[in-house]
mmCIF file of C-alpha atoms in Angstrom:
data_model
loop_
_atom_site.group_PDB
_atom_site.id
_atom_site.type_symbol
_atom_site.label_atom_id
_atom_site.label_comp_id
_atom_site.label_asym_id
_atom_site.label_seq_id
_atom_site.Cartn_x
_atom_site.Cartn_y
_atom_site.Cartn_z
ATOM 1 C CA ALA N 1 0.151 9.151 14.342
ATOM 2 C CA GLN N 2 2.819 7.041 12.742
ATOM 3 C CA SER N 3 5.132 7.742 9.821
ATOM 4 C CA VAL N 4 7.612 5.843 7.725
ATOM 5 C CA THR N 5 10.899 6.931 6.185
ATOM 6 C CA GLN N 6 12.566 4.885 3.504
ATOM 7 C CA LEU N 7 16.131 6.052 3.479
ATOM 8 C CA ASP N 8 16.974 5.209 -0.138
ATOM 9 C CA SER N 9 14.844 6.256 -3.075
ATOM 10 C CA GLN N 10 16.802 4.194 -5.608
ATOM 11 C CA VAL N 11 19.038 1.172 -5.174
ATOM 12 C CA PRO N 12 20.903 -0.208 -8.199
ATOM 13 C CA VAL N 13 22.349 -3.666 -7.652
ATOM 14 C CA PHE N 14 23.996 -6.358 -9.737
ATOM 15 C CA GLU N 15 22.414 -9.747 -10.171
ATOM 16 C CA GLU N 16 23.362 -12.264 -7.451
ATOM 17 C CA ALA N 17 24.568 -9.464 -5.152
ATOM 18 C CA PRO N 18 22.932 -8.833 -1.774
ATOM 19 C CA VAL N 19 20.564 -5.930 -1.227
ATOM 20 C CA GLU N 20 19.325 -4.077 1.854
ATOM 21 C CA LEU N 21 16.472 -1.581 1.839
ATOM 22 C CA ARG N 22 16.282 0.630 4.884
ATOM 23 C CA CYS N 23 13.097 1.621 6.660
ATOM 24 C CA ASN N 24 12.636 3.647 9.825
ATOM 25 C CA TYR N 25 9.332 4.393 11.465
ATOM 26 C CA SER N 26 8.070 6.707 14.140
ATOM 27 C CA SER N 27 5.154 5.943 16.397
ATOM 28 C CA SER N 28 4.166 6.562 19.977
ATOM 29 C CA VAL N 29 2.499 3.161 20.234
ATOM 30 C CA SER N 30 3.197 -0.421 19.259
ATOM 31 C CA VAL N 31 2.941 -1.146 15.586
ATOM 32 C CA TYR N 32 2.608 -3.763 12.906
ATOM 33 C CA LEU N 33 5.173 -3.465 10.100
ATOM 34 C CA PHE N 34 4.980 -4.540 6.491
ATOM 35 C CA TRP N 35 6.974 -4.627 3.289
ATOM 36 C CA TYR N 36 5.136 -4.578 -0.024
ATOM 37 C CA VAL N 37 6.477 -5.006 -3.555
ATOM 38 C CA GLN N 38 5.106 -3.419 -6.706
ATOM 39 C CA TYR N 39 6.233 -4.859 -10.019
ATOM 40 C CA PRO N 40 5.946 -2.598 -13.070
ATOM 41 C CA ASN N 41 2.349 -1.764 -13.968
ATOM 42 C CA GLN N 42 0.920 -3.906 -11.183
ATOM 43 C CA GLY N 43 -0.680 -3.436 -7.801
ATOM 44 C CA LEU N 44 1.096 -3.998 -4.486
ATOM 45 C CA GLN N 45 1.580 -7.410 -2.987
ATOM 46 C CA LEU N 46 2.674 -8.341 0.501
ATOM 47 C CA LEU N 47 6.287 -9.484 0.885
ATOM 48 C CA LEU N 48 6.333 -9.984 4.630
ATOM 49 C CA LYS N 49 4.982 -8.640 7.889
ATOM 50 C CA TYR N 50 5.986 -8.264 11.510
ATOM 51 C CA LEU N 51 3.181 -8.616 14.027
ATOM 52 C CA SER N 52 4.915 -9.922 17.156
ATOM 53 C CA GLY N 53 7.364 -12.585 18.298
ATOM 54 C CA SER N 54 10.634 -13.231 16.502
ATOM 55 C CA THR N 55 12.225 -10.056 15.243
ATOM 56 C CA LEU N 56 13.535 -11.780 12.104
ATOM 57 C CA VAL N 57 10.737 -12.233 9.630
ATOM 58 C CA LYS N 58 10.968 -14.301 6.461
ATOM 59 C CA GLY N 59 8.816 -13.523 3.449
ATOM 60 C CA ILE N 60 8.266 -14.613 -0.105
ATOM 61 C CA ASN N 61 10.921 -14.772 -2.825
ATOM 62 C CA GLY N 62 13.825 -15.131 -0.358
ATOM 63 C CA PHE N 63 13.334 -11.760 1.354
ATOM 64 C CA GLU N 64 13.656 -11.254 5.087
ATOM 65 C CA ALA N 65 13.419 -8.280 7.426
ATOM 66 C CA GLU N 66 14.529 -7.565 10.952
ATOM 67 C CA PHE N 67 12.512 -5.549 13.424
ATOM 68 C CA ASN N 68 14.645 -3.442 15.734
ATOM 69 C CA LYS N 69 12.498 -1.726 18.334
ATOM 70 C CA SER N 70 15.288 0.328 19.906
ATOM 71 C CA GLN N 71 16.262 1.766 16.529
ATOM 72 C CA THR N 72 12.664 1.841 15.241
ATOM 73 C CA SER N 73 13.788 0.146 12.062
ATOM 74 C CA PHE N 74 12.535 -2.629 9.810
ATOM 75 C CA HIS N 75 15.160 -3.167 7.127
ATOM 76 C CA LEU N 76 14.549 -5.555 4.247
ATOM 77 C CA ARG N 77 17.294 -7.844 2.925
ATOM 78 C CA LYS N 78 17.900 -10.439 0.272
ATOM 79 C CA PRO N 79 21.232 -12.268 0.074
ATOM 80 C CA SER N 80 21.216 -12.742 -3.708
ATOM 81 C CA VAL N 81 18.949 -10.820 -6.070
ATOM 82 C CA HIS N 82 17.607 -11.781 -9.478
ATOM 83 C CA ILE N 83 16.648 -9.665 -12.459
ATOM 84 C CA SER N 84 13.027 -10.416 -11.568
ATOM 85 C CA ASP N 85 13.444 -8.548 -8.254
ATOM 86 C CA THR N 86 13.458 -5.261 -10.160
ATOM 87 C CA ALA N 87 10.504 -3.449 -8.618
ATOM 88 C CA GLU N 88 9.462 -0.750 -6.197
ATOM 89 C CA TYR N 89 9.401 -1.675 -2.533
ATOM 90 C CA PHE N 90 7.279 -0.001 0.121
ATOM 91 C CA CYS N 91 7.587 -0.145 3.878
ATOM 92 C CA ALA N 92 4.355 0.409 5.814
ATOM 93 C CA VAL N 93 3.254 0.697 9.432
ATOM 94 C CA SER N 94 -0.059 0.244 11.206
ATOM 95 C CA ASP N 95 -0.975 1.379 14.702
ATOM 96 C CA LEU N 96 -1.730 -1.659 16.896
ATOM 97 C CA THR N 97 -4.092 0.269 19.124
ATOM 98 C CA SER N 98 -6.381 1.700 16.448
ATOM 99 C CA ASN N 99 -9.608 0.070 15.315
ATOM 100 C CA ASP N 100 -9.341 0.981 11.674
ATOM 101 C CA TYR N 101 -5.954 -0.537 10.823
ATOM 102 C CA LYS N 102 -4.930 2.061 8.306
ATOM 103 C CA LEU N 103 -1.483 1.641 6.822
ATOM 104 C CA SER N 104 0.956 4.525 6.447
ATOM 105 C CA PHE N 105 3.426 3.999 3.625
ATOM 106 C CA GLY N 106 6.927 5.197 2.965
ATOM 107 C CA ALA N 107 7.811 6.931 -0.297
ATOM 108 C CA GLY N 108 9.182 3.738 -1.796
ATOM 109 C CA THR N 109 12.558 2.392 -2.910
ATOM 110 C CA THR N 110 13.124 1.506 -6.541
ATOM 111 C CA VAL N 111 15.394 -1.498 -6.933
ATOM 112 C CA THR N 112 16.984 -2.011 -10.331
ATOM 113 C CA VAL N 113 18.840 -5.285 -10.801
ATOM 114 C CA ARG N 114 21.424 -5.344 -13.564
ATOM 115 C CA ALA N 115 23.081 -8.361 -15.170
ATOM 116 C CA ASN R 1 -9.581 -15.959 -7.403
ATOM 117 C CA ALA R 2 -10.510 -12.386 -8.333
ATOM 118 C CA GLY R 3 -9.513 -10.726 -5.031
ATOM 119 C CA VAL R 4 -9.905 -6.947 -5.420
ATOM 120 C CA THR R 5 -11.226 -5.732 -8.763
ATOM 121 C CA GLN R 6 -11.026 -2.117 -9.876
ATOM 122 C CA THR R 7 -12.611 -0.490 -12.891
ATOM 123 C CA PRO R 8 -11.699 1.226 -15.105
ATOM 124 C CA LYS R 9 -7.977 0.558 -15.549
ATOM 125 C CA PHE R 10 -7.368 3.794 -17.407
ATOM 126 C CA GLN R 11 -9.300 7.042 -17.637
ATOM 127 C CA VAL R 12 -8.702 10.482 -19.110
ATOM 128 C CA LEU R 13 -10.850 13.371 -17.908
ATOM 129 C CA LYS R 14 -11.075 17.030 -18.645
ATOM 130 C CA THR R 15 -10.895 19.501 -15.786
ATOM 131 C CA GLY R 16 -14.303 19.806 -14.163
ATOM 132 C CA GLN R 17 -15.640 16.444 -15.285
ATOM 133 C CA SER R 18 -16.842 13.913 -12.757
ATOM 134 C CA MET R 19 -16.356 10.184 -12.559
ATOM 135 C CA THR R 20 -16.643 7.241 -10.202
ATOM 136 C CA LEU R 21 -13.995 4.592 -9.667
ATOM 137 C CA GLN R 22 -15.449 1.227 -8.791
ATOM 138 C CA CYS R 23 -13.969 -1.367 -6.463
ATOM 139 C CA ALA R 24 -15.238 -4.782 -5.431
ATOM 140 C CA GLN R 25 -13.717 -7.525 -3.304
ATOM 141 C CA ASP R 26 -14.785 -11.147 -3.032
ATOM 142 C CA MET R 27 -12.845 -12.078 0.126
ATOM 143 C CA ASN R 28 -15.611 -11.125 2.592
ATOM 144 C CA HIS R 29 -13.362 -8.458 4.098
ATOM 145 C CA ASN R 30 -14.817 -5.897 6.459
ATOM 146 C CA SER R 31 -12.485 -2.992 5.710
ATOM 147 C CA MET R 32 -11.839 -1.246 2.406
ATOM 148 C CA TYR R 33 -9.531 1.613 1.454
ATOM 149 C CA TRP R 34 -8.745 4.028 -1.349
ATOM 150 C CA TYR R 35 -5.159 5.167 -1.837
ATOM 151 C CA ARG R 36 -3.504 7.361 -4.435
ATOM 152 C CA GLN R 37 0.058 6.831 -5.573
ATOM 153 C CA ASP R 38 2.220 9.698 -6.786
ATOM 154 C CA PRO R 39 5.925 9.562 -7.692
ATOM 155 C CA GLY R 40 8.177 10.030 -4.666
ATOM 156 C CA MET R 41 5.251 10.154 -2.252
ATOM 157 C CA GLY R 42 4.358 6.534 -1.774
ATOM 158 C CA LEU R 43 0.703 5.733 -1.197
ATOM 159 C CA ARG R 44 -1.521 8.182 0.593
ATOM 160 C CA LEU R 45 -4.864 7.246 2.078
ATOM 161 C CA ILE R 46 -7.841 9.109 0.641
ATOM 162 C CA TYR R 47 -10.789 7.477 2.420
ATOM 163 C CA TYR R 48 -11.454 4.227 4.161
ATOM 164 C CA SER R 49 -14.347 2.157 5.422
ATOM 165 C CA ALA R 50 -13.536 0.166 8.536
ATOM 166 C CA SER R 51 -16.784 -1.765 8.231
ATOM 167 C CA GLU R 52 -19.948 -1.776 6.178
ATOM 168 C CA GLY R 53 -21.935 1.387 6.859
ATOM 169 C CA THR R 54 -18.987 3.525 7.947
ATOM 170 C CA THR R 55 -16.585 5.747 6.038
ATOM 171 C CA ASP R 56 -13.839 8.051 7.251
ATOM 172 C CA LYS R 57 -11.415 10.536 5.804
ATOM 173 C CA GLY R 58 -7.806 9.634 5.341
ATOM 174 C CA GLU R 59 -4.789 11.811 4.752
ATOM 175 C CA VAL R 60 -5.879 13.466 1.478
ATOM 176 C CA PRO R 61 -9.721 13.490 1.219
ATOM 177 C CA ASN R 62 -10.278 16.881 -0.414
ATOM 178 C CA GLY R 63 -11.997 16.660 -3.794
ATOM 179 C CA TYR R 64 -13.223 13.099 -3.255
ATOM 180 C CA ASN R 65 -16.269 11.314 -1.920
ATOM 181 C CA VAL R 66 -16.853 7.639 -1.244
ATOM 182 C CA SER R 67 -19.730 5.219 -0.904
ATOM 183 C CA ARG R 68 -19.631 1.848 0.796
ATOM 184 C CA LEU R 69 -22.445 0.354 -1.236
ATOM 185 C CA ASN R 70 -22.404 -2.994 0.563
ATOM 186 C CA LYS R 71 -19.795 -5.248 2.110
ATOM 187 C CA ARG R 72 -18.250 -6.014 -1.271
ATOM 188 C CA GLU R 73 -18.199 -2.631 -2.976
ATOM 189 C CA PHE R 74 -16.514 0.680 -2.209
ATOM 190 C CA SER R 75 -16.593 3.451 -4.810
ATOM 191 C CA LEU R 76 -14.580 6.660 -5.080
ATOM 192 C CA ARG R 77 -16.091 9.706 -6.759
ATOM 193 C CA LEU R 78 -14.411 12.776 -8.158
ATOM 194 C CA GLU R 79 -17.099 15.447 -8.386
ATOM 195 C CA SER R 80 -15.082 18.028 -10.326
ATOM 196 C CA ALA R 81 -11.762 16.667 -11.482
ATOM 197 C CA ALA R 82 -8.626 18.799 -11.249
ATOM 198 C CA PRO R 83 -5.156 18.247 -12.764
ATOM 199 C CA SER R 84 -3.812 17.706 -9.224
ATOM 200 C CA GLN R 85 -5.898 14.538 -9.114
ATOM 201 C CA THR R 86 -3.867 12.952 -11.890
ATOM 202 C CA SER R 87 -2.573 9.848 -10.162
ATOM 203 C CA VAL R 88 -2.778 6.096 -9.892
ATOM 204 C CA TYR R 89 -5.582 5.021 -7.593
ATOM 205 C CA PHE R 90 -5.564 1.779 -5.655
ATOM 206 C CA CYS R 91 -8.381 0.115 -3.816
ATOM 207 C CA ALA R 92 -7.534 -2.305 -1.031
ATOM 208 C CA SER R 93 -9.324 -4.499 1.478
ATOM 209 C CA SER R 94 -8.534 -6.289 4.714
ATOM 210 C CA ASP R 95 -10.093 -8.149 7.609
ATOM 211 C CA TRP R 96 -8.196 -7.339 10.763
ATOM 212 C CA ARG R 97 -10.619 -8.949 13.161
ATOM 213 C CA THR R 98 -9.730 -12.451 12.074
ATOM 214 C CA ALA R 99 -6.034 -11.908 11.447
ATOM 215 C CA PRO R 100 -3.882 -8.906 10.566
ATOM 216 C CA HIS R 101 -2.866 -9.955 7.092
ATOM 217 C CA GLY R 102 -2.220 -6.489 5.829
ATOM 218 C CA LEU R 103 -3.956 -5.099 2.793
ATOM 219 C CA PHE R 104 -4.917 -6.812 -0.440
ATOM 220 C CA PHE R 105 -4.663 -4.421 -3.393
ATOM 221 C CA GLY R 106 -6.382 -4.106 -6.725
ATOM 222 C CA SER R 107 -4.362 -3.540 -9.894
ATOM 223 C CA GLY R 108 -5.004 0.193 -9.951
ATOM 224 C CA THR R 109 -6.668 2.874 -12.047
ATOM 225 C CA GLN R 110 -4.453 5.289 -13.923
ATOM 226 C CA LEU R 111 -6.260 8.619 -14.091
ATOM 227 C CA SER R 112 -5.177 11.642 -16.100
ATOM 228 C CA VAL R 113 -6.928 14.981 -15.729
ATOM 229 C CA LEU R 114 -6.202 17.437 -18.514
#
């Protein structure tokens, strides 16, 4: 079974500053990795995903994440945030070898962008 | 594009009442899922249906039942609601056989059990 740990529950950041959200996972097999964003009172939408290949993955809205297999991490970054990036962010992992493709989610990181 | 549609959006129940949350997707996905979201706990899988005709328990199935009515629809039933089931419920769908796109989520149902 796999699990996900998001190391920061809340991240306050000023507008136009960079932000990094940390995610570590544990799994005995190869995995797919995802970051989702949830804006207030909405469902989750996919920011980016790592399936294979290049370890640097670019997503929507200027976000990117780097897969580090040796450190079992998948940290999310944005070089310059906007007020509209205020949201909750979830890291998720799926076992490559399973046939049901369930996702296990971290507890979430709330990002609050201040002017 | 409707995507994943959940009804109702809000519901208040008394302890012991029953209700069914409805979910439908129009993306021809094979797999459907029910998650609950609680503060500080992320999303936890309640039940899932990897394909039409199959359902399996997730991480927190107690107190719930599901029905995969057809390829489009996947309902979640609370037979006797308890205050511990107060949560936001999300339905999701995916089709991993064609490409692992991750999950597509509905907008959620906010359920309060008094």
